[in-house]
mmCIF file of C-alpha atoms in Angstrom:
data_model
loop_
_atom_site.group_PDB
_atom_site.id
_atom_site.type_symbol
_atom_site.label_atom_id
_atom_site.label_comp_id
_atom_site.label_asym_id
_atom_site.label_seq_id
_atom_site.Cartn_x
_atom_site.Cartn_y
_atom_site.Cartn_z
ATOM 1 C CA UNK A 22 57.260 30.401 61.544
ATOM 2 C CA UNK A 23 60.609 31.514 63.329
ATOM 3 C CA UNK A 24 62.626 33.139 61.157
ATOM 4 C CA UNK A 25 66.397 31.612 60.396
ATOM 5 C CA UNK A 26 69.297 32.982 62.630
ATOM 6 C CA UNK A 27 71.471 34.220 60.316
ATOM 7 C CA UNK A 28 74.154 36.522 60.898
ATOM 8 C CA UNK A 29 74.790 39.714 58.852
ATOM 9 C CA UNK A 30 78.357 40.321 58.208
ATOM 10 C CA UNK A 31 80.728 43.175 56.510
ATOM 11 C CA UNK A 32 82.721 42.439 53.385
ATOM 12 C CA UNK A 33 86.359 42.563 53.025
ATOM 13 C CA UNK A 34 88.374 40.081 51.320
ATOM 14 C CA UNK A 35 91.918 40.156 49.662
ATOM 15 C CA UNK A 36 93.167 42.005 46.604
ATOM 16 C CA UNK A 37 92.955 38.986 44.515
ATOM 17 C CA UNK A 38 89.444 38.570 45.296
ATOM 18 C CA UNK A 39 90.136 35.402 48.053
ATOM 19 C CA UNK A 40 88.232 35.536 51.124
ATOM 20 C CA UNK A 41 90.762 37.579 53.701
ATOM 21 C CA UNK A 42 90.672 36.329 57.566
ATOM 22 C CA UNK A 43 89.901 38.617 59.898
ATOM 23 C CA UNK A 44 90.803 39.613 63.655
ATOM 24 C CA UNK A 45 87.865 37.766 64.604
ATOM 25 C CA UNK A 46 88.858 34.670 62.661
ATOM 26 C CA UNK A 47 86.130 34.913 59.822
ATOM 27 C CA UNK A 48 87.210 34.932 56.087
ATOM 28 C CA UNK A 49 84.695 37.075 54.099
ATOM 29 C CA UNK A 50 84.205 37.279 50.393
ATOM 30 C CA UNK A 51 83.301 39.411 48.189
ATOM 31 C CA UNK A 52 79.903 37.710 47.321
ATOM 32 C CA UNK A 53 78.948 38.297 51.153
ATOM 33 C CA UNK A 54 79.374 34.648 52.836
ATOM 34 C CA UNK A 55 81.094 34.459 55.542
ATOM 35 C CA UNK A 56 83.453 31.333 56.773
ATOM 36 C CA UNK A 57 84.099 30.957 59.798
ATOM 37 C CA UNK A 58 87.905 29.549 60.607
ATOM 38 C CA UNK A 59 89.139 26.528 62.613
ATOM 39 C CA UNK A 60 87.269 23.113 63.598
ATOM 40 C CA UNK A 61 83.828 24.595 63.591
ATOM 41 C CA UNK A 62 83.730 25.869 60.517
ATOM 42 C CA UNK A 63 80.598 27.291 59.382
ATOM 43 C CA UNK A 64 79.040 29.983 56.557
ATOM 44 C CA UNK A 65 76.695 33.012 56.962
ATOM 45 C CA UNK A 66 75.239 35.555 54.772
ATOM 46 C CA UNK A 67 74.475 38.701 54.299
ATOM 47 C CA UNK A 68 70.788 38.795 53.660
ATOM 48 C CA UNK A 69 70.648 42.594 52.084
ATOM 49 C CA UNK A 70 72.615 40.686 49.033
ATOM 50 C CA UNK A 71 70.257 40.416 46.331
ATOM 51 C CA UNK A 72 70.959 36.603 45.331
ATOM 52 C CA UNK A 73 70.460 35.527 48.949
ATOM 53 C CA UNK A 74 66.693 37.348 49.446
ATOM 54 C CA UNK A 75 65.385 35.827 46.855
ATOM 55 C CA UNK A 76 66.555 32.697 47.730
ATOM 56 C CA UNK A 77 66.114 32.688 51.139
ATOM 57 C CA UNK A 78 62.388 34.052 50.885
ATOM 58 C CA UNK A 79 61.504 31.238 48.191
ATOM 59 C CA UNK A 80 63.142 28.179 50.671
ATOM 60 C CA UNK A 81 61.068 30.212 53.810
ATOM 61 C CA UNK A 82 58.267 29.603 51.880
ATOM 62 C CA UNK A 83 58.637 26.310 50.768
ATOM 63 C CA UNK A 84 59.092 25.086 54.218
ATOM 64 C CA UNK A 85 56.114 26.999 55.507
ATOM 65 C CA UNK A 86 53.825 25.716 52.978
ATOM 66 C CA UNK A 87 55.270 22.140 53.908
ATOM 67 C CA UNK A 88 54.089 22.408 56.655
ATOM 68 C CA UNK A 89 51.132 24.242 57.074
ATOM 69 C CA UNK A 90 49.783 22.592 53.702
ATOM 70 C CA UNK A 91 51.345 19.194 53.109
ATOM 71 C CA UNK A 92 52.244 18.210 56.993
ATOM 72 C CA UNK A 93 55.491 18.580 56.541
ATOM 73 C CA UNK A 94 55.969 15.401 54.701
ATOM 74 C CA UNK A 95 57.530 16.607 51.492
ATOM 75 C CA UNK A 96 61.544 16.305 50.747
ATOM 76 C CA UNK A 97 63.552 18.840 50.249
ATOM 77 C CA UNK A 98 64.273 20.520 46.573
ATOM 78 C CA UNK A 99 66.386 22.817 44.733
ATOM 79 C CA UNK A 100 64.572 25.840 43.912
ATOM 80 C CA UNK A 101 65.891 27.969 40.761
ATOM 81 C CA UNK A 102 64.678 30.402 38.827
ATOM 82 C CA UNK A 103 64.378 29.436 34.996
ATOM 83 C CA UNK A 104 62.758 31.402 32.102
ATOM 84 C CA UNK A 105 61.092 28.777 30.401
ATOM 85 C CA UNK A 106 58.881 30.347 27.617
ATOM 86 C CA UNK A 107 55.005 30.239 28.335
ATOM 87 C CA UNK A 108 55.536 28.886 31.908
ATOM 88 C CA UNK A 109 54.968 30.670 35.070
ATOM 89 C CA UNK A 110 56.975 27.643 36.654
ATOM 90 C CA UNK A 111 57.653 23.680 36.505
ATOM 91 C CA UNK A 112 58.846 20.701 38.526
ATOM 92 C CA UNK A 113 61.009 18.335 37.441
ATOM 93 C CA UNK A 114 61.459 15.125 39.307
ATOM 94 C CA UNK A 115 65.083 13.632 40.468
ATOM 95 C CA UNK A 116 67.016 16.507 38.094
ATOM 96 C CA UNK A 117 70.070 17.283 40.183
ATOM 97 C CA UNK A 118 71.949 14.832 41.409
ATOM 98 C CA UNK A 119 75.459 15.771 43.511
ATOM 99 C CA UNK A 120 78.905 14.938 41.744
ATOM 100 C CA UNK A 121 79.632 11.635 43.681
ATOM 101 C CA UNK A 122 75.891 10.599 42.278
ATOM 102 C CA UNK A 123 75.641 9.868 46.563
ATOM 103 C CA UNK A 124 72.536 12.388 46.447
ATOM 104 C CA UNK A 125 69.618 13.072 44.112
ATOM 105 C CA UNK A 126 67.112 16.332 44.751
ATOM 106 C CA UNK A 127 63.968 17.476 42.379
ATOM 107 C CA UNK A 128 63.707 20.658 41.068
ATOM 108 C CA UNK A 129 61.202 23.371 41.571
ATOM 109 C CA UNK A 130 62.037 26.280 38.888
ATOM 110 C CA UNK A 131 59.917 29.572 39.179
ATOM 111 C CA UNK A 132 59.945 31.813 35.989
ATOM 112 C CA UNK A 133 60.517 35.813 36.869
ATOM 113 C CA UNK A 134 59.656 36.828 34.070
ATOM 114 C CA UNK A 135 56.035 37.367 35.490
ATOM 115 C CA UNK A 136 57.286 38.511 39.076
ATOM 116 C CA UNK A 137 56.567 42.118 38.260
ATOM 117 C CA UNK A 138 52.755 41.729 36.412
ATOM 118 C CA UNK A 139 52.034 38.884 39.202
ATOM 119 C CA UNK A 140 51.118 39.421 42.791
ATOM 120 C CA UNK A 141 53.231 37.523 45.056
ATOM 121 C CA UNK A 142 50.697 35.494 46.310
ATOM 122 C CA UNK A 143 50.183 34.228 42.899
ATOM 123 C CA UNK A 144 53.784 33.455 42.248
ATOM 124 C CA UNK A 145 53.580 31.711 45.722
ATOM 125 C CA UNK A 146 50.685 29.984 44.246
ATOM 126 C CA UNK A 147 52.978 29.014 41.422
ATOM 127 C CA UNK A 148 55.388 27.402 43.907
ATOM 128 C CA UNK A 149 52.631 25.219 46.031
ATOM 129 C CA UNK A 150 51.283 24.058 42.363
ATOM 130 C CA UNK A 151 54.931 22.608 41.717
ATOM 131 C CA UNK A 152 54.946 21.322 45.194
ATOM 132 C CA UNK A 153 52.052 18.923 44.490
ATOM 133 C CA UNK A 154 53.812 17.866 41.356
ATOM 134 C CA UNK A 155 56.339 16.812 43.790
ATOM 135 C CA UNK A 156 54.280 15.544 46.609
ATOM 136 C CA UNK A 157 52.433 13.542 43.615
ATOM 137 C CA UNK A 158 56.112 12.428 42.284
ATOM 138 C CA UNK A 159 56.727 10.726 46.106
ATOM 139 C CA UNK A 160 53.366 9.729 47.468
ATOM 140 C CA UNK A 161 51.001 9.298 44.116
ATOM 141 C CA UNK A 162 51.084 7.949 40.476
ATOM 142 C CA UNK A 163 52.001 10.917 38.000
ATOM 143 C CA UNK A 164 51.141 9.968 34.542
ATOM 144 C CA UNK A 165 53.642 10.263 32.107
ATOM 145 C CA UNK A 166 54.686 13.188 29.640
ATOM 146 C CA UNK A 167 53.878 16.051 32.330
ATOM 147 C CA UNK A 168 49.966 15.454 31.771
ATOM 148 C CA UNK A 169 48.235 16.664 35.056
ATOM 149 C CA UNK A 170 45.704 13.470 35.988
ATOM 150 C CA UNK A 171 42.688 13.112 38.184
ATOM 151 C CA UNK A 172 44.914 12.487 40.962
ATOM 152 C CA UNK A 173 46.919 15.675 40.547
ATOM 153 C CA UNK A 174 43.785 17.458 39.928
ATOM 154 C CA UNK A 175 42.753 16.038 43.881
ATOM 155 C CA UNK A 176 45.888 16.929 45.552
ATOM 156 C CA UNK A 177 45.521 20.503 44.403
ATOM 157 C CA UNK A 178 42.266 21.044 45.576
ATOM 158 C CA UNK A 179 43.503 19.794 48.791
ATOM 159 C CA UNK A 180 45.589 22.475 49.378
ATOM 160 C CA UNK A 181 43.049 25.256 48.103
ATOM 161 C CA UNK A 182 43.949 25.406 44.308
ATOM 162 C CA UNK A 183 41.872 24.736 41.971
ATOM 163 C CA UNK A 184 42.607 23.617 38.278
ATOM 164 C CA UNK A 185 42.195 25.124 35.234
ATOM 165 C CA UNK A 186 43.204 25.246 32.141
ATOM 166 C CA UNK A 187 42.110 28.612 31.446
ATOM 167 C CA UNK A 188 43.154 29.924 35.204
ATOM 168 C CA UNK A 189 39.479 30.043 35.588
ATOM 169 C CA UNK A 190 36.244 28.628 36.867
ATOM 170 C CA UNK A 191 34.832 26.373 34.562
ATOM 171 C CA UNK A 192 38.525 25.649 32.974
ATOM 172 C CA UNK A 193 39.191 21.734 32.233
ATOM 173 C CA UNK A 194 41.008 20.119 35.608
ATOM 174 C CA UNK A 195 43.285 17.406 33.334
ATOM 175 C CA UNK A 196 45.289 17.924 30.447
ATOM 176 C CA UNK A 197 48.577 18.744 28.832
ATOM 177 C CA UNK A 198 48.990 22.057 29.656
ATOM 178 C CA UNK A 199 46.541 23.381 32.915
ATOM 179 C CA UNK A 200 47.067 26.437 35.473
ATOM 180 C CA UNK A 201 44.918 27.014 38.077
ATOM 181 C CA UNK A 202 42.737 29.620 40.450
ATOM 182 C CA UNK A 203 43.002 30.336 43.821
ATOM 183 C CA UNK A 204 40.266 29.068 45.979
ATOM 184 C CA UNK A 205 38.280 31.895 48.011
ATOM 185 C CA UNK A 206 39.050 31.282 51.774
ATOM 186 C CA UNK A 207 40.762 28.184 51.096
ATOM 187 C CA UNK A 208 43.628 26.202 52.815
ATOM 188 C CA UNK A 209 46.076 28.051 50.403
ATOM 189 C CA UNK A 210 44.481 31.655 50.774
ATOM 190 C CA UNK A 211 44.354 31.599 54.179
ATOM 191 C CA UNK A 212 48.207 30.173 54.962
ATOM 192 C CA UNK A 213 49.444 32.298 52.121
ATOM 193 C CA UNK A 214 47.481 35.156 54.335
ATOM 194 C CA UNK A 215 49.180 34.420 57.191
ATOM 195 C CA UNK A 216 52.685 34.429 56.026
ATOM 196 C CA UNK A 217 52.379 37.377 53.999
ATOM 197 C CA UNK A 218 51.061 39.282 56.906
ATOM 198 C CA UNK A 219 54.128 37.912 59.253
ATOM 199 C CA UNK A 220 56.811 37.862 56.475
ATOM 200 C CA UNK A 221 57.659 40.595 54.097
ATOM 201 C CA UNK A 222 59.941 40.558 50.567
ATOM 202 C CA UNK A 223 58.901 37.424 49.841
ATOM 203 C CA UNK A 224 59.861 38.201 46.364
ATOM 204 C CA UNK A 225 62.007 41.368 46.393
ATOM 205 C CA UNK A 226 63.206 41.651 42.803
ATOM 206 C CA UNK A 227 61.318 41.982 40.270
ATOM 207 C CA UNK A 228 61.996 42.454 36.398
ATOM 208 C CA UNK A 229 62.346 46.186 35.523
ATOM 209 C CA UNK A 230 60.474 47.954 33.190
ATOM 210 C CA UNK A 231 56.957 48.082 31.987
ATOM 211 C CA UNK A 232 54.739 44.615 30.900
ATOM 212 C CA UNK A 233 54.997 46.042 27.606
ATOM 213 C CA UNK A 234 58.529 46.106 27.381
ATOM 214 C CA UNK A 235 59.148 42.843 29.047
ATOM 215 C CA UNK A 236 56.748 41.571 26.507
ATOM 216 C CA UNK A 237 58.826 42.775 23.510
ATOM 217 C CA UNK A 238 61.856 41.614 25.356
ATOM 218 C CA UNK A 239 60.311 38.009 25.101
ATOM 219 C CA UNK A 240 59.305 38.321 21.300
ATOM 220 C CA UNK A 241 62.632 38.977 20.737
ATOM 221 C CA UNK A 242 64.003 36.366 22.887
ATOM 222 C CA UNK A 243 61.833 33.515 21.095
ATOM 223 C CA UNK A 244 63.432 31.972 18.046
ATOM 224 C CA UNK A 245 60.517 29.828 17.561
ATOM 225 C CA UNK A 246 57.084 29.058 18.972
ATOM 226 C CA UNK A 247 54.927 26.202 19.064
ATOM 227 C CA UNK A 248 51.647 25.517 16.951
ATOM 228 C CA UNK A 249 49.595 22.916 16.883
ATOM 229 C CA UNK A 250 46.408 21.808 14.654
ATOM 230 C CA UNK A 251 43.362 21.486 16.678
ATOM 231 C CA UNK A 252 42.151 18.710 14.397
ATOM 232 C CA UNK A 253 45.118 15.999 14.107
ATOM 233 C CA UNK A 254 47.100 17.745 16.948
ATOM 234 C CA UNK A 255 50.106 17.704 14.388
ATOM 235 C CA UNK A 256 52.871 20.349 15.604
ATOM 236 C CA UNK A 257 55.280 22.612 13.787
ATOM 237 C CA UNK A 258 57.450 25.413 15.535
ATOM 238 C CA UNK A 259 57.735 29.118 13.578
ATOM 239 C CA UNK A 260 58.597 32.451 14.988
ATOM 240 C CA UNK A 261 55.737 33.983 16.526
ATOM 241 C CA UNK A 262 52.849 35.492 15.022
ATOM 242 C CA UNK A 263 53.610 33.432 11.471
ATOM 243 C CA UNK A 264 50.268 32.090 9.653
ATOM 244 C CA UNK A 265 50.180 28.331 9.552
ATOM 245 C CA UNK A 266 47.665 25.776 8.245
ATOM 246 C CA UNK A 267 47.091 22.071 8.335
ATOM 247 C CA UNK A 268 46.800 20.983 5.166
ATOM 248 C CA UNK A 269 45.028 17.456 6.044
ATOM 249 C CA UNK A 270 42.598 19.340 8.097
ATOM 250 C CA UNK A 271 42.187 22.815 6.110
ATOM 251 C CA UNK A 272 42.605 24.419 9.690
ATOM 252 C CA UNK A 273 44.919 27.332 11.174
ATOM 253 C CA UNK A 274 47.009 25.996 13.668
ATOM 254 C CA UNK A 275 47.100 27.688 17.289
ATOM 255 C CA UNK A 276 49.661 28.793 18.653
ATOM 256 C CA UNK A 277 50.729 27.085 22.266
ATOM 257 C CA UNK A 278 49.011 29.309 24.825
ATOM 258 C CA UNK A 279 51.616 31.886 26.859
ATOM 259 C CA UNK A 280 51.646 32.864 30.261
ATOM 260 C CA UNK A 281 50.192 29.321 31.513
ATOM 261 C CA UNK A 282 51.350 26.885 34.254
ATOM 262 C CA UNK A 283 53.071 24.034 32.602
ATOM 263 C CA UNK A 284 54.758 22.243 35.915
#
């Protein structure tokens, strides 16, 4: 896939912090876009800026999975990153919608949180899974409530991904709350393959620190968690690791599951 043209530029802007023309007629900032003066106006970045490789590498590889996976056919979203407890990622269907309400977009959030103990084709797994949420939002029949149907369950092993609810073989393909596995030498491996071997820093930034201390980060983080009894599926929310029971049912409740695909 050719890779964007985009110019990189030197900062300087004004004392005040407003973007300062230059002899060249360019106003930079200092966040590291560029304007360009006059009639023909126009904005480029400096793609060593932190903010704009991530970015930039997660819209590269939406497109390219667009179009090597889903012929091209899917609309454009809004990528962010979101740290949504328990989730490696989620989509969210028509949740951005421009000021003038002119303009709606869906949403494709990624968690990094797991960036560091993932490898990036997994994450980039985790981004294709969302992208059949959306391709199922446009061209299929999503059931309602999130739950990941038959249909759902089809278009992912379309693309080479195949769903779990454990992230394993054997793992039940429908249901509330299911992840997959990567198919071996499947349409996903083998484009994911290709555009890791042409494309590098696909996900630069990572969180720092060990898994262990991200971990603890997280427990601290939580305020509450979510259990729910395996008999009458009746919920309550506690801080983690607290020792509840279903009284109707004389069970334990379980805790929801972390680190699991929820799109």
């Amino acid at each position: 896939m050719a890779q964007p043209k985009i110019e990189k530029l030197g900062l300087a802007s004004s004392p005040d912090g407003d973007p300062s023309p230059s002899n060249d007629g360019v106003a930079r900032t200092h966040e590291g876009a560029a304007v360009q003066q006059g009639s023909d106006a126009s904005v480029s970045y400096d793609t060593t800026e932190p903010t704009t490789q991530t970015y930039l590498g997660l819209t590269e590889a939406y497109a390219f999975f667009n179009e090597r996976l889903f012929a091209n056919k899917l609309p454009p979203c809004l990528i962010t990153l979101q740290r949504r407890r328990g989730a490696y990622g989620y989509f969210s269907g028509q949740r951005f919608t421009t000021r003038d309400g002119t303009q709606a977009t869906d949403e494709i959030a990624l968690n990094p949180r797991y960036f560091a103990e993932r490898s990036i084709e997994s994450t980039l797994a985790t981004l294709v899974h969302e992208m059949v949420h959306l391709q199922q939002e446009h061209f299929g029949t999503p059931s309602r409530g999130s739950y990941h149907n038959q249909e759902w369950a089809r278009m992912m092993r379309a693309v080479g991904l195949i769903p779990s609810s454990t992230g394993e073989p054997g793992g039940k393909e429908t249901g509330q709350r299911v992840s997959h596995y990567i198919e071996e030498d499947g349409r996903f491996a083998l484009a994911c393959a290709d555009l890791l071997a042409t494309r590098t820093g696909m996900v630069p930034f990572v969180e720092a620190g060990s898994e262990a201390d991200r971990e603890t980060r997280e427990k601290k983080a939580a305020s509450k968690t979510k259990y729910t009894c395996p008999g009458c599926g009746a919920n309550a929310w506690a801080k983690p690791e607290t020792g509840l029971g279903c009284t109707d049912c004389n069970l334990p409740l379980e805790a929801a599951p972390a680190k699991m695909t929820t799109g």
